[in-house]
Short mmCIF file of C-alpha atoms in Angstrom, two decimals:
data_model
loop_
_atom_site.label_atom_id
_atom_site.label_comp_id
_atom_site.label_asym_id
_atom_site.label_seq_id
_atom_site.Cartn_x
_atom_site.Cartn_y
_atom_site.Cartn_z
CA MET A 1 103.89 59.16 105.89
CA ARG A 2 106.98 59.54 107.39
CA THR A 3 107.24 59.56 111.32
CA ILE A 4 109.26 62.78 112.15
CA THR A 5 112.03 62.27 114.72
CA SER A 6 113.47 65.48 115.47
CA THR A 7 116.96 65.93 116.45
CA ALA A 8 116.17 69.59 117.53
CA ALA A 9 114.12 67.91 120.14
CA ARG A 10 116.66 65.18 121.13
CA ALA A 11 118.81 68.17 121.71
CA SER A 12 116.35 70.61 123.51
CA ARG A 13 117.18 69.40 127.08
CA PRO A 14 120.55 70.39 127.21
CA LEU A 15 119.67 73.76 124.97
CA ALA A 16 119.62 75.68 128.04
CA LEU A 17 122.58 74.32 129.46
CA ALA A 18 124.54 74.58 125.98
CA PHE A 19 123.29 78.44 125.67
CA ALA A 20 124.84 79.08 129.37
CA ALA A 21 128.10 77.33 128.29
CA ALA A 22 128.27 79.44 125.22
CA CYS A 23 129.00 82.59 127.21
CA LEU A 24 132.09 81.06 128.85
CA ALA A 25 135.00 81.99 126.26
CA GLY A 26 137.28 79.61 125.41
CA LEU A 27 135.52 76.71 126.38
CA ALA A 28 134.28 75.59 123.14
CA ALA A 29 135.02 76.12 119.65
CA GLN A 30 133.42 79.22 117.91
CA PRO A 31 130.32 78.28 116.21
CA ALA A 32 129.16 78.90 112.75
CA GLN A 33 127.42 82.10 112.38
CA ALA A 34 125.02 81.56 109.62
CA ALA A 35 123.71 79.74 106.87
CA SER A 36 122.05 80.14 103.56
CA VAL A 37 118.43 79.88 103.22
CA ALA A 38 119.07 76.54 100.73
CA THR A 39 121.14 75.27 103.63
CA TRP A 40 118.33 75.62 106.23
CA ASP A 41 115.99 74.21 103.72
CA LYS A 42 117.86 71.04 103.90
CA VAL A 43 117.82 71.29 107.45
CA ALA A 44 114.05 71.46 107.13
CA GLU A 45 113.67 68.76 105.06
CA CYS A 46 115.49 66.35 107.53
CA GLU A 47 113.87 67.53 110.50
CA ALA A 48 110.17 68.22 109.49
CA GLY A 49 109.89 67.09 105.89
CA GLY A 50 110.29 70.62 104.65
CA ASN A 51 106.97 71.52 106.51
CA TRP A 52 107.54 74.70 107.86
CA SER A 53 103.97 74.95 109.38
CA ILE A 54 104.48 71.46 111.25
CA ASN A 55 102.86 70.94 114.39
CA THR A 56 102.68 67.06 115.51
CA GLY A 57 101.44 67.46 119.10
CA ASN A 58 105.00 66.14 120.17
CA GLY A 59 106.32 69.60 121.54
CA TYR A 60 108.51 70.55 118.99
CA TYR A 61 107.26 73.00 116.00
CA GLY A 62 107.99 74.40 112.72
CA GLY A 63 110.42 73.32 110.26
CA LEU A 64 113.55 73.55 112.30
CA GLN A 65 111.49 71.61 115.08
CA PHE A 66 112.18 74.45 117.86
CA SER A 67 110.78 73.73 121.68
CA LEU A 68 108.48 76.37 122.72
CA SER A 69 111.27 77.47 125.27
CA THR A 70 114.15 77.71 122.78
CA TRP A 71 111.98 79.62 120.41
CA LYS A 72 111.28 82.14 123.53
CA ALA A 73 114.72 82.28 124.85
CA PHE A 74 115.83 83.04 121.54
CA GLY A 75 113.46 86.08 120.83
CA GLY A 76 111.07 84.05 118.57
CA ALA A 77 107.73 85.53 120.45
CA GLN A 78 108.43 89.00 118.63
CA TYR A 79 107.29 87.21 115.59
CA ALA A 80 104.57 84.56 116.64
CA ALA A 81 103.63 82.48 119.93
CA TYR A 82 104.70 79.40 118.52
CA PRO A 83 107.38 78.62 115.85
CA HIS A 84 105.18 76.70 113.37
CA GLN A 85 102.95 79.80 113.35
CA ALA A 86 105.73 82.33 112.30
CA THR A 87 106.88 82.74 108.24
CA LYS A 88 109.84 80.31 106.90
CA GLN A 89 112.12 83.63 107.03
CA GLN A 90 111.28 84.36 110.84
CA GLN A 91 111.94 80.75 111.69
CA ILE A 92 115.49 80.99 109.88
CA LEU A 93 116.31 84.41 111.54
CA ILE A 94 115.64 82.54 114.95
CA GLY A 95 117.91 79.38 113.69
CA GLU A 96 120.52 81.70 113.00
CA LYS A 97 120.39 82.74 116.42
CA VAL A 98 120.69 79.34 117.89
CA LEU A 99 123.31 78.36 115.51
CA ALA A 100 125.44 81.36 116.68
CA GLY A 101 125.00 80.16 120.04
CA GLN A 102 125.18 76.64 119.58
CA GLY A 103 126.75 75.67 116.47
CA GLN A 104 125.13 72.94 114.23
CA GLY A 105 125.09 70.53 117.42
CA ALA A 106 121.71 72.41 118.34
CA TRP A 107 120.42 69.59 115.26
CA PRO A 108 122.80 66.86 116.22
CA THR A 109 121.93 64.91 112.94
CA CYS A 110 120.47 66.93 110.45
CA GLY A 111 122.73 69.96 111.37
CA ALA A 112 125.80 68.22 110.16
CA ARG A 113 123.95 66.31 107.25
CA ALA A 114 122.82 69.67 105.98
CA GLY A 115 126.48 70.93 106.15
CA LEU A 116 124.96 73.73 108.38
CA GLY A 117 128.24 74.59 110.11
CA ALA A 118 130.24 74.63 106.84
CA ASP A 119 127.99 77.10 105.00
CA HIS A 120 128.49 80.74 106.67
CA ALA A 121 126.40 82.44 104.13
CA ASP A 122 123.87 85.09 105.44
CA PRO A 123 120.56 83.75 104.77
CA TYR A 124 119.34 87.24 103.96
CA PRO A 125 121.70 89.63 103.17
CA ALA A 126 120.78 93.43 103.43
CA VAL A 127 119.23 94.31 99.95
CA ASN A 128 119.63 98.26 98.86
CA THR A 129 116.32 99.13 97.96
CA ALA A 130 115.36 102.01 96.14
CA PRO A 131 113.80 104.56 98.76
CA SER A 132 110.16 105.43 98.94
CA THR A 133 109.33 108.56 97.64
CA ALA A 134 105.99 111.08 97.72
CA GLY A 135 103.21 110.92 95.61
CA VAL A 136 99.59 111.95 95.27
CA TYR A 137 96.09 110.74 93.95
CA ARG A 138 93.87 113.53 92.65
CA SER A 139 90.48 112.38 92.54
CA GLU A 140 89.58 114.97 89.49
CA GLY A 141 90.46 112.38 86.54
CA SER A 142 91.36 109.81 89.18
CA MET A 143 95.31 110.55 88.47
CA PHE A 144 98.26 108.96 90.04
CA TYR A 145 101.23 111.56 90.32
CA VAL A 146 104.82 110.21 91.68
CA SER A 147 107.88 112.06 92.39
CA ASP A 148 111.57 111.28 92.00
CA ALA A 149 114.09 111.29 94.72
CA ASN A 150 114.65 115.08 94.27
CA GLY A 151 111.06 115.72 94.49
CA GLY A 152 110.37 116.27 90.88
CA LEU A 153 107.58 114.84 88.85
CA ALA A 154 108.95 111.29 87.87
CA GLY A 155 105.37 109.99 86.07
CA TYR A 156 101.66 109.90 86.13
CA ALA A 157 98.90 107.95 85.12
CA GLY A 158 95.18 107.60 85.18
CA PHE A 159 93.60 104.61 87.05
CA GLY A 160 90.16 104.23 88.90
CA ALA A 161 87.10 106.19 89.13
CA ALA A 162 85.57 108.91 91.27
CA GLY A 163 84.93 108.09 94.98
CA ASP A 164 88.10 105.23 94.67
CA VAL A 165 90.50 105.33 97.63
CA PRO A 166 94.30 104.93 95.87
CA LEU A 167 96.78 102.33 96.98
CA THR A 168 99.78 101.24 96.46
CA GLY A 169 102.12 97.96 96.72
CA ASP A 170 104.04 95.41 94.52
CA TRP A 171 101.38 93.18 93.52
CA ASN A 172 103.64 90.92 91.16
CA GLY A 173 107.01 90.51 93.49
CA ASP A 174 108.91 92.65 90.67
CA GLY A 175 110.47 94.90 93.28
CA LYS A 176 108.36 97.91 91.98
CA ASP A 177 105.31 99.55 93.77
CA THR A 178 102.50 99.82 91.38
CA PHE A 179 99.09 101.42 91.72
CA GLY A 180 95.75 100.03 93.01
CA VAL A 181 92.15 101.28 94.29
CA TYR A 182 89.77 100.15 96.59
CA ARG A 183 86.04 101.04 95.63
CA PRO A 184 84.00 101.59 98.48
CA SER A 185 80.78 101.39 96.96
CA ASP A 186 81.26 97.41 96.39
CA GLN A 187 84.01 96.56 98.77
CA THR A 188 86.15 95.89 95.44
CA PHE A 189 90.22 96.39 95.19
CA TYR A 190 91.34 96.92 91.47
CA LEU A 191 95.25 96.49 91.24
CA THR A 192 97.25 96.95 88.43
CA ASN A 193 100.89 95.85 87.48
CA ASP A 194 101.66 97.96 84.67
CA ASN A 195 99.59 101.35 86.00
CA GLY A 196 97.08 100.83 83.31
CA THR A 197 95.20 97.53 82.90
CA VAL A 198 93.28 95.69 86.03
CA ALA A 199 95.54 92.66 86.76
CA VAL A 200 93.33 91.84 89.88
CA ALA A 201 89.71 92.53 90.96
CA ARG A 202 88.61 91.06 94.22
CA LYS A 203 86.11 91.96 96.71
CA LEU A 204 86.62 92.03 100.51
CA GLY A 205 85.13 93.27 103.74
CA ASN A 206 82.05 95.25 104.60
CA PRO A 207 80.99 98.81 104.06
CA ASP A 208 83.03 101.06 106.07
CA ASP A 209 86.22 98.95 106.11
CA VAL A 210 89.40 100.43 105.39
CA PRO A 211 91.47 98.90 102.47
CA VAL A 212 95.27 97.75 103.75
CA VAL A 213 98.04 96.28 101.78
CA GLY A 214 101.32 94.43 102.54
CA ASP A 215 103.19 91.25 102.25
CA TRP A 216 101.76 89.20 105.19
CA ASP A 217 103.63 85.87 104.52
CA GLY A 218 107.11 87.32 103.23
CA ASN A 219 106.86 85.94 99.84
CA GLY A 220 107.62 89.19 98.06
CA SER A 221 104.09 90.24 96.87
CA ASP A 222 101.82 92.63 98.44
CA THR A 223 98.09 91.15 98.70
CA ILE A 224 95.00 92.73 100.23
CA GLY A 225 93.26 93.16 103.61
CA VAL A 226 90.79 95.63 105.28
CA TYR A 227 90.64 97.18 108.92
CA ARG A 228 87.14 97.41 110.74
CA PRO A 229 87.16 100.25 112.54
CA GLY A 230 84.02 99.08 114.30
CA ASP A 231 86.10 96.36 116.28
CA GLN A 232 89.75 97.59 115.55
CA THR A 233 90.32 94.59 113.66
CA PHE A 234 92.67 93.83 110.69
CA TYR A 235 91.80 91.17 108.33
CA LEU A 236 94.26 89.85 105.95
CA THR A 237 94.84 87.75 103.11
CA ASN A 238 97.88 85.95 101.51
CA ASP A 239 96.05 85.03 98.16
CA ASN A 240 93.76 88.16 97.72
CA ALA A 241 90.67 86.13 98.53
CA ASN A 242 90.72 84.38 101.62
CA VAL A 243 91.18 85.86 105.38
CA ALA A 244 94.52 84.27 106.53
CA THR A 245 94.62 86.47 109.72
CA ALA A 246 92.42 88.21 111.99
CA ARG A 247 93.82 90.34 114.43
CA ARG A 248 92.50 92.98 116.77
CA MET A 249 94.85 96.06 117.70
CA GLY A 250 94.27 99.80 118.78
CA VAL A 251 91.15 101.73 120.16
CA ALA A 252 88.22 103.74 118.41
CA GLY A 253 89.18 106.25 116.52
CA ASP A 254 92.93 105.09 115.43
CA ALA A 255 93.77 104.71 111.61
CA PRO A 256 95.38 101.53 110.44
CA MET A 257 99.05 101.42 109.81
CA THR A 258 101.14 98.09 107.96
CA GLY A 259 104.65 97.89 107.19
CA ASP A 260 107.84 96.03 107.42
CA TRP A 261 108.87 97.86 110.93
CA ASN A 262 111.89 95.31 111.53
CA GLY A 263 113.07 94.55 108.10
CA ASP A 264 112.53 90.91 108.14
CA GLY A 265 110.33 90.92 104.72
CA VAL A 266 107.32 90.49 106.42
CA ASP A 267 104.78 93.34 106.66
CA THR A 268 102.87 93.71 109.91
CA VAL A 269 100.07 95.64 111.58
CA GLY A 270 99.87 99.09 113.36
CA VAL A 271 98.06 102.25 114.18
CA TYR A 272 98.18 106.05 114.20
CA ARG A 273 96.15 107.60 116.96
CA PRO A 274 95.66 111.04 116.28
CA ALA A 275 94.56 111.67 119.71
CA ASP A 276 98.07 112.00 120.52
CA THR A 277 99.95 111.70 117.29
CA THR A 278 101.61 108.47 118.12
CA PHE A 279 102.28 105.62 116.16
CA TYR A 280 101.68 102.20 117.70
CA LEU A 281 103.29 99.44 115.61
CA SER A 282 103.84 95.69 115.92
CA ASP A 283 106.44 93.34 114.84
CA SER A 284 103.88 90.30 114.60
CA ASN A 285 100.50 89.75 113.00
CA ALA A 286 100.09 86.55 115.44
CA THR A 287 100.23 88.70 118.44
CA ALA A 288 99.63 92.30 117.21
CA SER A 289 101.74 93.64 120.56
CA VAL A 290 103.19 96.86 120.43
CA SER A 291 106.72 96.66 119.49
CA HIS A 292 107.47 100.16 118.34
CA THR A 293 106.11 103.65 119.73
CA VAL A 294 106.87 106.78 118.03
CA LYS A 295 105.42 110.14 118.30
CA PHE A 296 105.67 112.21 115.31
CA GLY A 297 103.95 115.06 113.32
CA ASN A 298 101.30 117.53 114.25
CA PRO A 299 97.38 117.40 115.03
CA GLY A 300 95.62 117.73 111.43
CA ASP A 301 98.59 115.65 109.73
CA VAL A 302 97.88 112.28 108.02
CA PRO A 303 99.75 109.29 108.97
CA ILE A 304 101.90 107.56 106.18
CA LYS A 305 105.08 105.23 105.78
CA GLY A 306 107.86 104.64 103.70
CA ASP A 307 111.47 103.19 103.34
CA TRP A 308 112.80 106.65 103.42
CA ASN A 309 116.58 105.82 103.19
CA GLY A 310 116.53 102.21 101.30
CA ASP A 311 117.45 100.20 104.30
CA GLY A 312 114.80 97.49 103.81
CA THR A 313 112.73 98.72 107.06
CA ASP A 314 109.44 100.96 106.97
CA LYS A 315 109.25 104.23 108.98
CA VAL A 316 106.63 106.26 110.14
CA GLY A 317 105.73 109.88 108.45
CA VAL A 318 102.81 112.29 107.84
CA TYR A 319 101.61 114.52 105.19
CA ARG A 320 100.64 117.81 106.08
CA PRO A 321 97.75 118.84 104.00
CA ALA A 322 97.92 122.70 104.08
CA GLU A 323 101.38 123.06 102.55
CA SER A 324 101.48 119.54 100.72
CA ASP A 325 104.50 118.55 102.84
CA PHE A 326 105.92 115.04 103.11
CA PHE A 327 108.00 114.33 106.45
CA GLY A 328 109.82 110.82 106.92
CA ALA A 329 110.87 110.13 110.08
CA ALA A 330 114.26 107.68 111.06
CA LYS A 331 113.43 104.44 112.46
CA ASP A 332 111.98 104.68 115.76
CA SER A 333 113.02 108.30 116.03
CA ASN A 334 110.74 111.84 115.67
CA THR A 335 114.06 112.95 113.79
CA VAL A 336 112.90 114.26 109.87
CA ILE A 337 115.14 112.16 107.40
CA TYR A 338 112.96 112.88 104.42
CA ASN A 339 111.15 116.28 103.46
CA LYS A 340 109.40 117.01 100.21
CA ARG A 341 106.70 119.64 98.77
CA PHE A 342 104.74 117.36 96.09
CA GLY A 343 101.35 118.05 94.86
CA ASN A 344 98.47 120.18 95.26
CA PRO A 345 96.08 121.14 98.12
CA GLY A 346 93.31 118.36 98.42
CA ASP A 347 95.62 115.66 96.95
CA THR A 348 95.67 112.32 98.88
CA PRO A 349 99.30 111.17 99.51
CA ILE A 350 100.57 107.84 98.74
CA THR A 351 104.26 106.53 98.81
CA GLY A 352 106.34 104.08 97.00
CA SER A 353 109.17 102.90 95.31
CA TRP A 354 108.50 103.33 91.65
#
């Protein structure tokens, strides 16, 4: 096996000085501002054999071989305590910041070899996704109903059985949400890619767990997890089978929330506290520290989330059962940017990009 010799490691000692020097206008050429994912893959192949999770114990971590001080200085701690614990996308996002501040010389050999300074492509350009819209699950008949952008009926399908908990997610990475259910009686998730036939049937968790879903590893597909109210712990899987992350967040009485709160392509955990009608959301499944606090809605509302304006970030919202009203808030705000009445009293709210 090849011994990894990190060029980022060799550059790490002057990184702090380079960072300070970069703030002095006119003393150096303007560094490159961005590079494509393909180019970052070349850097990682050169630095770490393409292993984005590498930790050899040499004090440098991940595919881009960040030192811990550099990782923290450029904001990596919002994603994970150590670089190798973050996703590939998160490491690249921090790499972009280092590149913008220091140029490809932060990776003296591998940066130039990969053409890092000559790329200038945005690795993760903004994607205009279809905004989330309202939907409901009607336990009578186990029927899902979804709305269009104007709040009218866009479609419906029957899936599941009496007593199931409705779910929605992009289970196959095609960019569209489809239905699923969690059956509390046997702690089993049933997911469908066509809103009709079962594509995934997987048992997870204990009685009284609350089902959650999300794209925990940023690969474009949602997978299952559970939240255990007894110890306020999320148990998340990347393969619909094995727990990859166990993270505690919140206090007794909180309701679990999951979503891509910062638009980095990775869903992370959060909670809604009915006692103060406040959402507490984290940008990291590694630390579950509170990154966003949003007070929204009224007592008795049901917490929901959605990308109400299609900008790639999930925002909080509430469903008001008495009137069957959906209210979606702007990012980190209590300003209502989505409001639709859909369904009947007694329905269970769902949201998604259909």
